[in-house]
């Protein structure tokens, strides 16, 4: 293959304006573009502040939580594990209580996740998925997922599972929190990417862009956090009035706030009314998690790495004033940050069927929400169709073909966003520096990305400009 051509392909940053076309001078105001009913949480005069790092005692598990789950140390991490396993009989008993005793239920185990187990459930000739969850963040995790699915189903055109019933307390015969939701037809796009035509992929991207525009045009004003339905006890009891203010922002259900030892820390989880609070809170959780890992570290190499990560996390926190200049409250946007090929479902003909996995969804600042969905993110764009004869293996050719196709789909996505929500693209272009800092916050406690983040932080501490770095940090950290 012609190396000069390949180098030219990879030299183009995926964030370069030439990718988008269109008029970059078009203006849009985030507040003025809102078209949804107001979903304003009670505004508090007090602002969440983050003090210097002081690790509180780890919270003990309640009796009910300890009965069904346990926290186990497997150096260097802490995992939530199942003390008791759900049984098919207990699931059927739970369904009879929740749905009715006059139905024939079929239940089959489907998948074992990090914090949950999935089951196929069928009755009345209908297919459902039941997610049974460990109580890693009791009540809030289930309630926020139910509220998020309801909001997306009500205020956007995106197809998502509909909740039939749920239990966010875990007090029933099952003993766990659970959600029963309709099952989307099809399979993950990851399993059939190569067999789906480019035309159908383009159509799918346009549908995702419609969803992105809908969320952008319907911001929340209750701070950074997950959404909830405060007055709702059952999904079918919600008033049908589409203008009812039933969703409000509450504490953030985010992996960054409960993964590992974080779940046992007695820190505030929001909602956050300033970007700096959101940044500093995650850094505080990260630092505390690292220090607890140090308590159990026995290998000298691991101890050294953890000390490096702690120092890096503190240095990232020191950069807050450089990147966060405003102390005002902000509007936020509901953002599915794991909109990947695994969560996008298509049928056997390649037709888009919907999106799954709505756990841990947070309303985030515009600079986090206004970017490509996960399945369209890549380090380098390719602007020319690869020629098969230039590649020694099918794998190498397929990899470059996918890069080329994703580049074309990225163009289509931006064209759609310019048309449907021009302010989205404006924010995206203007907030590259803040996205670099966001990448540092998210990755400063990760030993696998430590060197790249450390190099970037050192440059920033010495007065560097993110735009003048050889490669944007958030681009470097893309898969």
PDB file of C-alpha atoms in Angstrom, residues 211-470:
ATOM      1  CA  UNK A 211     -32.668  11.734  18.487  1.00  0.00           C
ATOM      2  CA  UNK A 212     -29.566  13.848  19.199  1.00  0.00           C
ATOM      3  CA  UNK A 213     -31.359  16.949  17.949  1.00  0.00           C
ATOM      4  CA  UNK A 214     -34.382  16.126  20.112  1.00  0.00           C
ATOM      5  CA  UNK A 215     -32.306  15.888  23.276  1.00  0.00           C
ATOM      6  CA  UNK A 216     -30.348  19.033  22.378  1.00  0.00           C
ATOM      7  CA  UNK A 217     -33.554  20.988  21.795  1.00  0.00           C
ATOM      8  CA  UNK A 218     -35.035  19.812  25.102  1.00  0.00           C
ATOM      9  CA  UNK A 219     -32.454  20.723  27.759  1.00  0.00           C
ATOM     10  CA  UNK A 220     -32.943  20.251  31.471  1.00  0.00           C
ATOM     11  CA  UNK A 221     -32.428  23.057  33.976  1.00  0.00           C
ATOM     12  CA  UNK A 222     -31.975  21.143  37.220  1.00  0.00           C
ATOM     13  CA  UNK A 223     -28.211  20.703  37.083  1.00  0.00           C
ATOM     14  CA  UNK A 224     -25.991  17.742  36.219  1.00  0.00           C
ATOM     15  CA  UNK A 225     -27.504  14.436  37.286  1.00  0.00           C
ATOM     16  CA  UNK A 226     -29.815  11.603  36.319  1.00  0.00           C
ATOM     17  CA  UNK A 227     -33.548  12.092  35.830  1.00  0.00           C
ATOM     18  CA  UNK A 228     -36.349  10.773  38.010  1.00  0.00           C
ATOM     19  CA  UNK A 229     -40.128  10.781  38.214  1.00  0.00           C
ATOM     20  CA  UNK A 230     -40.738  11.966  41.783  1.00  0.00           C
ATOM     21  CA  UNK A 231     -44.474  11.319  41.910  1.00  0.00           C
ATOM     22  CA  UNK A 232     -44.447   8.013  40.098  1.00  0.00           C
ATOM     23  CA  UNK A 233     -44.899   4.606  41.697  1.00  0.00           C
ATOM     24  CA  UNK A 234     -45.752   2.599  38.598  1.00  0.00           C
ATOM     25  CA  UNK A 235     -45.070   3.251  34.930  1.00  0.00           C
ATOM     26  CA  UNK A 236     -48.755   2.929  34.018  1.00  0.00           C
ATOM     27  CA  UNK A 237     -49.877   5.485  36.596  1.00  0.00           C
ATOM     28  CA  UNK A 238     -48.247   8.452  34.868  1.00  0.00           C
ATOM     29  CA  UNK A 239     -50.728  11.075  33.704  1.00  0.00           C
ATOM     30  CA  UNK A 240     -51.100  11.040  29.901  1.00  0.00           C
ATOM     31  CA  UNK A 241     -50.688  14.826  29.649  1.00  0.00           C
ATOM     32  CA  UNK A 242     -47.477  15.233  27.566  1.00  0.00           C
ATOM     33  CA  UNK A 243     -46.901  18.670  29.102  1.00  0.00           C
ATOM     34  CA  UNK A 244     -46.894  17.398  32.679  1.00  0.00           C
ATOM     35  CA  UNK A 245     -43.683  18.172  34.529  1.00  0.00           C
ATOM     36  CA  UNK A 246     -42.978  14.631  35.733  1.00  0.00           C
ATOM     37  CA  UNK A 247     -39.221  14.371  35.183  1.00  0.00           C
ATOM     38  CA  UNK A 248     -36.664  16.116  37.371  1.00  0.00           C
ATOM     39  CA  UNK A 249     -32.892  15.982  37.724  1.00  0.00           C
ATOM     40  CA  UNK A 250     -31.572  14.303  40.860  1.00  0.00           C
ATOM     41  CA  UNK A 251     -28.372  12.622  41.999  1.00  0.00           C
ATOM     42  CA  UNK A 252     -26.127  11.330  39.225  1.00  0.00           C
ATOM     43  CA  UNK A 253     -26.101   7.573  38.678  1.00  0.00           C
ATOM     44  CA  UNK A 254     -22.704   7.302  37.021  1.00  0.00           C
ATOM     45  CA  UNK A 255     -20.054   4.589  37.020  1.00  0.00           C
ATOM     46  CA  UNK A 256     -17.566   7.322  37.919  1.00  0.00           C
ATOM     47  CA  UNK A 257     -19.400   7.710  41.233  1.00  0.00           C
ATOM     48  CA  UNK A 258     -19.990   4.110  42.300  1.00  0.00           C
ATOM     49  CA  UNK A 259     -17.453   1.848  40.579  1.00  0.00           C
ATOM     50  CA  UNK A 260     -15.065   0.022  42.905  1.00  0.00           C
ATOM     51  CA  UNK A 261     -14.684   1.588  46.370  1.00  0.00           C
ATOM     52  CA  UNK A 262     -16.584   4.661  45.181  1.00  0.00           C
ATOM     53  CA  UNK A 263     -19.922   2.979  45.951  1.00  0.00           C
ATOM     54  CA  UNK A 264     -19.008   2.823  49.636  1.00  0.00           C
ATOM     55  CA  UNK A 265     -17.990   6.482  49.966  1.00  0.00           C
ATOM     56  CA  UNK A 266     -20.306   8.934  51.684  1.00  0.00           C
ATOM     57  CA  UNK A 267     -19.892  11.802  49.202  1.00  0.00           C
ATOM     58  CA  UNK A 268     -22.523  13.903  47.475  1.00  0.00           C
ATOM     59  CA  UNK A 269     -23.560  12.637  44.046  1.00  0.00           C
ATOM     60  CA  UNK A 270     -25.385  15.746  42.951  1.00  0.00           C
ATOM     61  CA  UNK A 271     -27.187  17.179  41.265  1.00  0.00           C
ATOM     62  CA  UNK A 272     -24.342  19.558  40.443  1.00  0.00           C
ATOM     63  CA  UNK A 273     -25.108  23.129  39.430  1.00  0.00           C
ATOM     64  CA  UNK A 274     -21.647  24.083  38.175  1.00  0.00           C
ATOM     65  CA  UNK A 275     -19.330  22.295  35.750  1.00  0.00           C
ATOM     66  CA  UNK A 276     -16.458  22.731  38.199  1.00  0.00           C
ATOM     67  CA  UNK A 277     -18.436  20.851  40.881  1.00  0.00           C
ATOM     68  CA  UNK A 278     -19.040  17.972  38.461  1.00  0.00           C
ATOM     69  CA  UNK A 279     -15.366  17.820  37.518  1.00  0.00           C
ATOM     70  CA  UNK A 280     -14.037  18.091  41.072  1.00  0.00           C
ATOM     71  CA  UNK A 281     -16.511  15.586  42.470  1.00  0.00           C
ATOM     72  CA  UNK A 282     -15.398  12.860  40.061  1.00  0.00           C
ATOM     73  CA  UNK A 283     -11.756  13.637  40.827  1.00  0.00           C
ATOM     74  CA  UNK A 284     -12.513  13.377  44.526  1.00  0.00           C
ATOM     75  CA  UNK A 285     -14.129   9.968  44.043  1.00  0.00           C
ATOM     76  CA  UNK A 286     -11.201   8.862  41.878  1.00  0.00           C
ATOM     77  CA  UNK A 287      -8.625   9.960  44.467  1.00  0.00           C
ATOM     78  CA  UNK A 288     -10.461   8.233  47.300  1.00  0.00           C
ATOM     79  CA  UNK A 289     -10.754   5.053  45.256  1.00  0.00           C
ATOM     80  CA  UNK A 290      -7.011   5.095  44.542  1.00  0.00           C
ATOM     81  CA  UNK A 291      -6.167   5.640  48.214  1.00  0.00           C
ATOM     82  CA  UNK A 292      -8.342   2.704  49.257  1.00  0.00           C
ATOM     83  CA  UNK A 293      -6.617   0.573  46.627  1.00  0.00           C
ATOM     84  CA  UNK A 294      -3.306   1.607  48.196  1.00  0.00           C
ATOM     85  CA  UNK A 295      -4.479   0.201  51.523  1.00  0.00           C
ATOM     86  CA  UNK A 296      -4.693  -3.262  49.974  1.00  0.00           C
ATOM     87  CA  UNK A 297      -1.778  -3.081  47.527  1.00  0.00           C
ATOM     88  CA  UNK A 298       1.069  -5.515  48.231  1.00  0.00           C
ATOM     89  CA  UNK A 299       3.148  -5.376  45.065  1.00  0.00           C
ATOM     90  CA  UNK A 300       5.794  -2.620  44.971  1.00  0.00           C
ATOM     91  CA  UNK A 301       5.129  -1.938  41.314  1.00  0.00           C
ATOM     92  CA  UNK A 302       1.418  -1.519  41.965  1.00  0.00           C
ATOM     93  CA  UNK A 303       2.100   0.789  44.909  1.00  0.00           C
ATOM     94  CA  UNK A 304       4.324   2.958  42.730  1.00  0.00           C
ATOM     95  CA  UNK A 305       1.708   3.141  39.991  1.00  0.00           C
ATOM     96  CA  UNK A 306      -1.033   4.086  42.442  1.00  0.00           C
ATOM     97  CA  UNK A 307       1.101   6.906  43.859  1.00  0.00           C
ATOM     98  CA  UNK A 308       1.674   8.167  40.305  1.00  0.00           C
ATOM     99  CA  UNK A 309      -2.048   8.059  39.593  1.00  0.00           C
ATOM    100  CA  UNK A 310      -2.824   9.925  42.805  1.00  0.00           C
ATOM    101  CA  UNK A 311      -0.352  12.643  41.899  1.00  0.00           C
ATOM    102  CA  UNK A 312      -1.783  12.830  38.383  1.00  0.00           C
ATOM    103  CA  UNK A 313      -5.329  13.127  39.720  1.00  0.00           C
ATOM    104  CA  UNK A 314      -4.284  16.007  41.991  1.00  0.00           C
ATOM    105  CA  UNK A 315      -2.554  17.722  39.073  1.00  0.00           C
ATOM    106  CA  UNK A 316      -5.657  17.370  36.908  1.00  0.00           C
ATOM    107  CA  UNK A 317      -7.693  18.978  39.687  1.00  0.00           C
ATOM    108  CA  UNK A 318      -5.204  21.843  39.741  1.00  0.00           C
ATOM    109  CA  UNK A 319      -6.094  22.626  36.127  1.00  0.00           C
ATOM    110  CA  UNK A 320      -9.761  23.351  36.893  1.00  0.00           C
ATOM    111  CA  UNK A 321      -9.277  27.169  36.858  1.00  0.00           C
ATOM    112  CA  UNK A 322      -7.507  26.951  33.480  1.00  0.00           C
ATOM    113  CA  UNK A 323     -10.463  25.254  31.788  1.00  0.00           C
ATOM    114  CA  UNK A 324     -13.527  26.149  33.876  1.00  0.00           C
ATOM    115  CA  UNK A 325     -13.890  29.913  33.902  1.00  0.00           C
ATOM    116  CA  UNK A 326     -17.617  30.309  34.575  1.00  0.00           C
ATOM    117  CA  UNK A 327     -19.287  29.726  37.944  1.00  0.00           C
ATOM    118  CA  UNK A 328     -22.844  30.123  36.667  1.00  0.00           C
ATOM    119  CA  UNK A 329     -25.448  27.387  36.670  1.00  0.00           C
ATOM    120  CA  UNK A 330     -26.074  25.661  33.369  1.00  0.00           C
ATOM    121  CA  UNK A 331     -28.538  23.794  31.222  1.00  0.00           C
ATOM    122  CA  UNK A 332     -27.818  20.120  30.688  1.00  0.00           C
ATOM    123  CA  UNK A 333     -28.623  17.546  28.028  1.00  0.00           C
ATOM    124  CA  UNK A 334     -29.659  13.918  28.428  1.00  0.00           C
ATOM    125  CA  UNK A 335     -26.798  11.937  26.895  1.00  0.00           C
ATOM    126  CA  UNK A 336     -26.445   8.218  26.140  1.00  0.00           C
ATOM    127  CA  UNK A 337     -22.651   8.055  26.294  1.00  0.00           C
ATOM    128  CA  UNK A 338     -22.549   4.355  25.325  1.00  0.00           C
ATOM    129  CA  UNK A 339     -24.422   4.574  22.031  1.00  0.00           C
ATOM    130  CA  UNK A 340     -22.251   1.820  20.582  1.00  0.00           C
ATOM    131  CA  UNK A 341     -22.711  -0.890  17.964  1.00  0.00           C
ATOM    132  CA  UNK A 342     -23.497  -3.288  20.827  1.00  0.00           C
ATOM    133  CA  UNK A 343     -26.518  -1.238  21.904  1.00  0.00           C
ATOM    134  CA  UNK A 344     -27.940  -0.409  18.465  1.00  0.00           C
ATOM    135  CA  UNK A 345     -30.280  -3.144  17.236  1.00  0.00           C
ATOM    136  CA  UNK A 346     -31.188  -3.938  13.624  1.00  0.00           C
ATOM    137  CA  UNK A 347     -33.365  -6.707  12.204  1.00  0.00           C
ATOM    138  CA  UNK A 348     -32.304  -9.400   9.738  1.00  0.00           C
ATOM    139  CA  UNK A 349     -32.774  -6.945   6.856  1.00  0.00           C
ATOM    140  CA  UNK A 350     -30.552  -4.314   8.472  1.00  0.00           C
ATOM    141  CA  UNK A 351     -33.458  -2.049   9.460  1.00  0.00           C
ATOM    142  CA  UNK A 352     -32.871   0.004  12.607  1.00  0.00           C
ATOM    143  CA  UNK A 353     -35.011  -1.341  15.460  1.00  0.00           C
ATOM    144  CA  UNK A 354     -33.933   0.737  18.447  1.00  0.00           C
ATOM    145  CA  UNK A 355     -31.403   1.302  21.233  1.00  0.00           C
ATOM    146  CA  UNK A 356     -30.969  -0.691  24.455  1.00  0.00           C
ATOM    147  CA  UNK A 357     -28.992  -0.288  27.697  1.00  0.00           C
ATOM    148  CA  UNK A 358     -30.218   2.886  29.376  1.00  0.00           C
ATOM    149  CA  UNK A 359     -28.520   2.347  32.719  1.00  0.00           C
ATOM    150  CA  UNK A 360     -26.435   5.128  34.250  1.00  0.00           C
ATOM    151  CA  UNK A 361     -27.591   7.893  31.906  1.00  0.00           C
ATOM    152  CA  UNK A 362     -26.768  11.412  33.078  1.00  0.00           C
ATOM    153  CA  UNK A 363     -27.835  14.893  31.986  1.00  0.00           C
ATOM    154  CA  UNK A 364     -24.441  16.412  31.244  1.00  0.00           C
ATOM    155  CA  UNK A 365     -23.061  19.829  30.231  1.00  0.00           C
ATOM    156  CA  UNK A 366     -23.312  20.705  26.527  1.00  0.00           C
ATOM    157  CA  UNK A 367     -19.594  20.126  25.880  1.00  0.00           C
ATOM    158  CA  UNK A 368     -20.057  16.459  26.855  1.00  0.00           C
ATOM    159  CA  UNK A 369     -23.318  15.919  24.992  1.00  0.00           C
ATOM    160  CA  UNK A 370     -22.424  17.753  21.780  1.00  0.00           C
ATOM    161  CA  UNK A 371     -20.143  15.230  20.120  1.00  0.00           C
ATOM    162  CA  UNK A 372     -20.337  12.142  17.954  1.00  0.00           C
ATOM    163  CA  UNK A 373     -22.190   9.146  19.391  1.00  0.00           C
ATOM    164  CA  UNK A 374     -19.850   6.351  20.477  1.00  0.00           C
ATOM    165  CA  UNK A 375     -20.272   4.249  17.342  1.00  0.00           C
ATOM    166  CA  UNK A 376     -19.093   7.156  15.170  1.00  0.00           C
ATOM    167  CA  UNK A 377     -16.008   8.031  17.215  1.00  0.00           C
ATOM    168  CA  UNK A 378     -12.591   7.111  15.811  1.00  0.00           C
ATOM    169  CA  UNK A 379      -9.021   8.370  16.086  1.00  0.00           C
ATOM    170  CA  UNK A 380      -8.460   8.938  12.370  1.00  0.00           C
ATOM    171  CA  UNK A 381     -10.759   9.571   9.446  1.00  0.00           C
ATOM    172  CA  UNK A 382     -10.265   8.018   6.030  1.00  0.00           C
ATOM    173  CA  UNK A 383     -11.504  10.052   3.074  1.00  0.00           C
ATOM    174  CA  UNK A 384     -10.744   7.607   0.249  1.00  0.00           C
ATOM    175  CA  UNK A 385     -12.273   4.216  -0.348  1.00  0.00           C
ATOM    176  CA  UNK A 386      -9.538   1.599   0.301  1.00  0.00           C
ATOM    177  CA  UNK A 387      -8.459  -0.596  -2.616  1.00  0.00           C
ATOM    178  CA  UNK A 388      -8.540  -4.301  -1.773  1.00  0.00           C
ATOM    179  CA  UNK A 389      -5.394  -5.139  -3.778  1.00  0.00           C
ATOM    180  CA  UNK A 390      -3.279  -2.946  -1.492  1.00  0.00           C
ATOM    181  CA  UNK A 391      -3.919  -5.123   1.582  1.00  0.00           C
ATOM    182  CA  UNK A 392      -2.342  -8.459   2.431  1.00  0.00           C
ATOM    183  CA  UNK A 393      -5.213  -9.678   4.602  1.00  0.00           C
ATOM    184  CA  UNK A 394      -8.993  -9.419   4.610  1.00  0.00           C
ATOM    185  CA  UNK A 395      -8.821  -8.215   8.207  1.00  0.00           C
ATOM    186  CA  UNK A 396      -6.641  -5.213   7.331  1.00  0.00           C
ATOM    187  CA  UNK A 397      -8.868  -4.303   4.402  1.00  0.00           C
ATOM    188  CA  UNK A 398     -12.052  -4.646   6.464  1.00  0.00           C
ATOM    189  CA  UNK A 399     -10.588  -2.411   9.155  1.00  0.00           C
ATOM    190  CA  UNK A 400      -9.809   0.370   6.670  1.00  0.00           C
ATOM    191  CA  UNK A 401     -13.143  -0.068   4.912  1.00  0.00           C
ATOM    192  CA  UNK A 402     -14.961   0.384   8.203  1.00  0.00           C
ATOM    193  CA  UNK A 403     -12.881   3.503   8.924  1.00  0.00           C
ATOM    194  CA  UNK A 404     -13.840   4.909   5.530  1.00  0.00           C
ATOM    195  CA  UNK A 405     -17.521   4.092   6.042  1.00  0.00           C
ATOM    196  CA  UNK A 406     -17.539   5.661   9.506  1.00  0.00           C
ATOM    197  CA  UNK A 407     -15.952   8.808   8.048  1.00  0.00           C
ATOM    198  CA  UNK A 408     -18.764   9.065   5.494  1.00  0.00           C
ATOM    199  CA  UNK A 409     -21.361   8.457   8.203  1.00  0.00           C
ATOM    200  CA  UNK A 410     -19.786  11.141  10.400  1.00  0.00           C
ATOM    201  CA  UNK A 411     -20.235  13.631   7.577  1.00  0.00           C
ATOM    202  CA  UNK A 412     -23.893  12.677   7.264  1.00  0.00           C
ATOM    203  CA  UNK A 413     -24.407  12.967  11.010  1.00  0.00           C
ATOM    204  CA  UNK A 414     -22.977  16.487  11.093  1.00  0.00           C
ATOM    205  CA  UNK A 415     -24.967  17.547   8.030  1.00  0.00           C
ATOM    206  CA  UNK A 416     -28.124  16.377   9.778  1.00  0.00           C
ATOM    207  CA  UNK A 417     -27.188  18.174  12.985  1.00  0.00           C
ATOM    208  CA  UNK A 418     -26.419  21.414  11.140  1.00  0.00           C
ATOM    209  CA  UNK A 419     -29.918  21.230   9.686  1.00  0.00           C
ATOM    210  CA  UNK A 420     -31.789  20.111  12.816  1.00  0.00           C
ATOM    211  CA  UNK A 421     -29.774  21.690  15.657  1.00  0.00           C
ATOM    212  CA  UNK A 422     -27.058  24.042  14.352  1.00  0.00           C
ATOM    213  CA  UNK A 423     -26.140  25.082  17.881  1.00  0.00           C
ATOM    214  CA  UNK A 424     -25.028  21.501  18.537  1.00  0.00           C
ATOM    215  CA  UNK A 425     -22.243  21.823  15.960  1.00  0.00           C
ATOM    216  CA  UNK A 426     -21.298  25.303  17.185  1.00  0.00           C
ATOM    217  CA  UNK A 427     -20.835  24.024  20.734  1.00  0.00           C
ATOM    218  CA  UNK A 428     -18.940  21.014  19.439  1.00  0.00           C
ATOM    219  CA  UNK A 429     -16.451  23.171  17.548  1.00  0.00           C
ATOM    220  CA  UNK A 430     -16.008  25.682  20.368  1.00  0.00           C
ATOM    221  CA  UNK A 431     -15.515  23.225  23.229  1.00  0.00           C
ATOM    222  CA  UNK A 432     -12.603  21.077  22.005  1.00  0.00           C
ATOM    223  CA  UNK A 433     -10.353  22.348  24.810  1.00  0.00           C
ATOM    224  CA  UNK A 434     -12.953  21.478  27.425  1.00  0.00           C
ATOM    225  CA  UNK A 435     -13.378  18.003  25.910  1.00  0.00           C
ATOM    226  CA  UNK A 436      -9.630  17.501  26.304  1.00  0.00           C
ATOM    227  CA  UNK A 437      -9.906  18.389  29.977  1.00  0.00           C
ATOM    228  CA  UNK A 438     -12.943  16.136  30.317  1.00  0.00           C
ATOM    229  CA  UNK A 439     -10.856  13.294  28.882  1.00  0.00           C
ATOM    230  CA  UNK A 440      -8.173  13.979  31.495  1.00  0.00           C
ATOM    231  CA  UNK A 441     -10.755  13.888  34.296  1.00  0.00           C
ATOM    232  CA  UNK A 442     -12.186  10.597  33.068  1.00  0.00           C
ATOM    233  CA  UNK A 443      -8.829   8.877  32.554  1.00  0.00           C
ATOM    234  CA  UNK A 444      -6.406  10.256  35.151  1.00  0.00           C
ATOM    235  CA  UNK A 445      -6.904   7.240  37.456  1.00  0.00           C
ATOM    236  CA  UNK A 446      -6.452   4.668  34.688  1.00  0.00           C
ATOM    237  CA  UNK A 447      -3.046   2.975  34.595  1.00  0.00           C
ATOM    238  CA  UNK A 448      -3.485   2.142  30.904  1.00  0.00           C
ATOM    239  CA  UNK A 449      -3.885   5.792  29.864  1.00  0.00           C
ATOM    240  CA  UNK A 450      -1.693   7.328  32.569  1.00  0.00           C
ATOM    241  CA  UNK A 451       1.313   8.190  30.378  1.00  0.00           C
ATOM    242  CA  UNK A 452      -0.719  10.005  27.731  1.00  0.00           C
ATOM    243  CA  UNK A 453      -2.725  11.973  30.288  1.00  0.00           C
ATOM    244  CA  UNK A 454       0.437  12.761  32.265  1.00  0.00           C
ATOM    245  CA  UNK A 455       2.182  14.145  29.182  1.00  0.00           C
ATOM    246  CA  UNK A 456      -0.813  16.338  28.371  1.00  0.00           C
ATOM    247  CA  UNK A 457      -1.141  17.588  31.960  1.00  0.00           C
ATOM    248  CA  UNK A 458       2.557  18.481  32.098  1.00  0.00           C
ATOM    249  CA  UNK A 459       2.168  20.503  28.915  1.00  0.00           C
ATOM    250  CA  UNK A 460      -0.867  22.337  30.312  1.00  0.00           C
ATOM    251  CA  UNK A 461       0.914  23.103  33.596  1.00  0.00           C
ATOM    252  CA  UNK A 462       3.735  24.664  31.590  1.00  0.00           C
ATOM    253  CA  UNK A 463       1.364  27.015  29.789  1.00  0.00           C
ATOM    254  CA  UNK A 464       0.584  24.812  26.804  1.00  0.00           C
ATOM    255  CA  UNK A 465      -2.414  25.272  24.537  1.00  0.00           C
ATOM    256  CA  UNK A 466      -4.483  22.106  23.902  1.00  0.00           C
ATOM    257  CA  UNK A 467      -5.047  23.183  20.307  1.00  0.00           C
ATOM    258  CA  UNK A 468      -1.289  23.236  19.670  1.00  0.00           C
ATOM    259  CA  UNK A 469      -0.658  19.693  20.870  1.00  0.00           C
ATOM    260  CA  UNK A 470       0.263  17.151  18.149  1.00  0.00           C
TER     261      UNK A 470
END
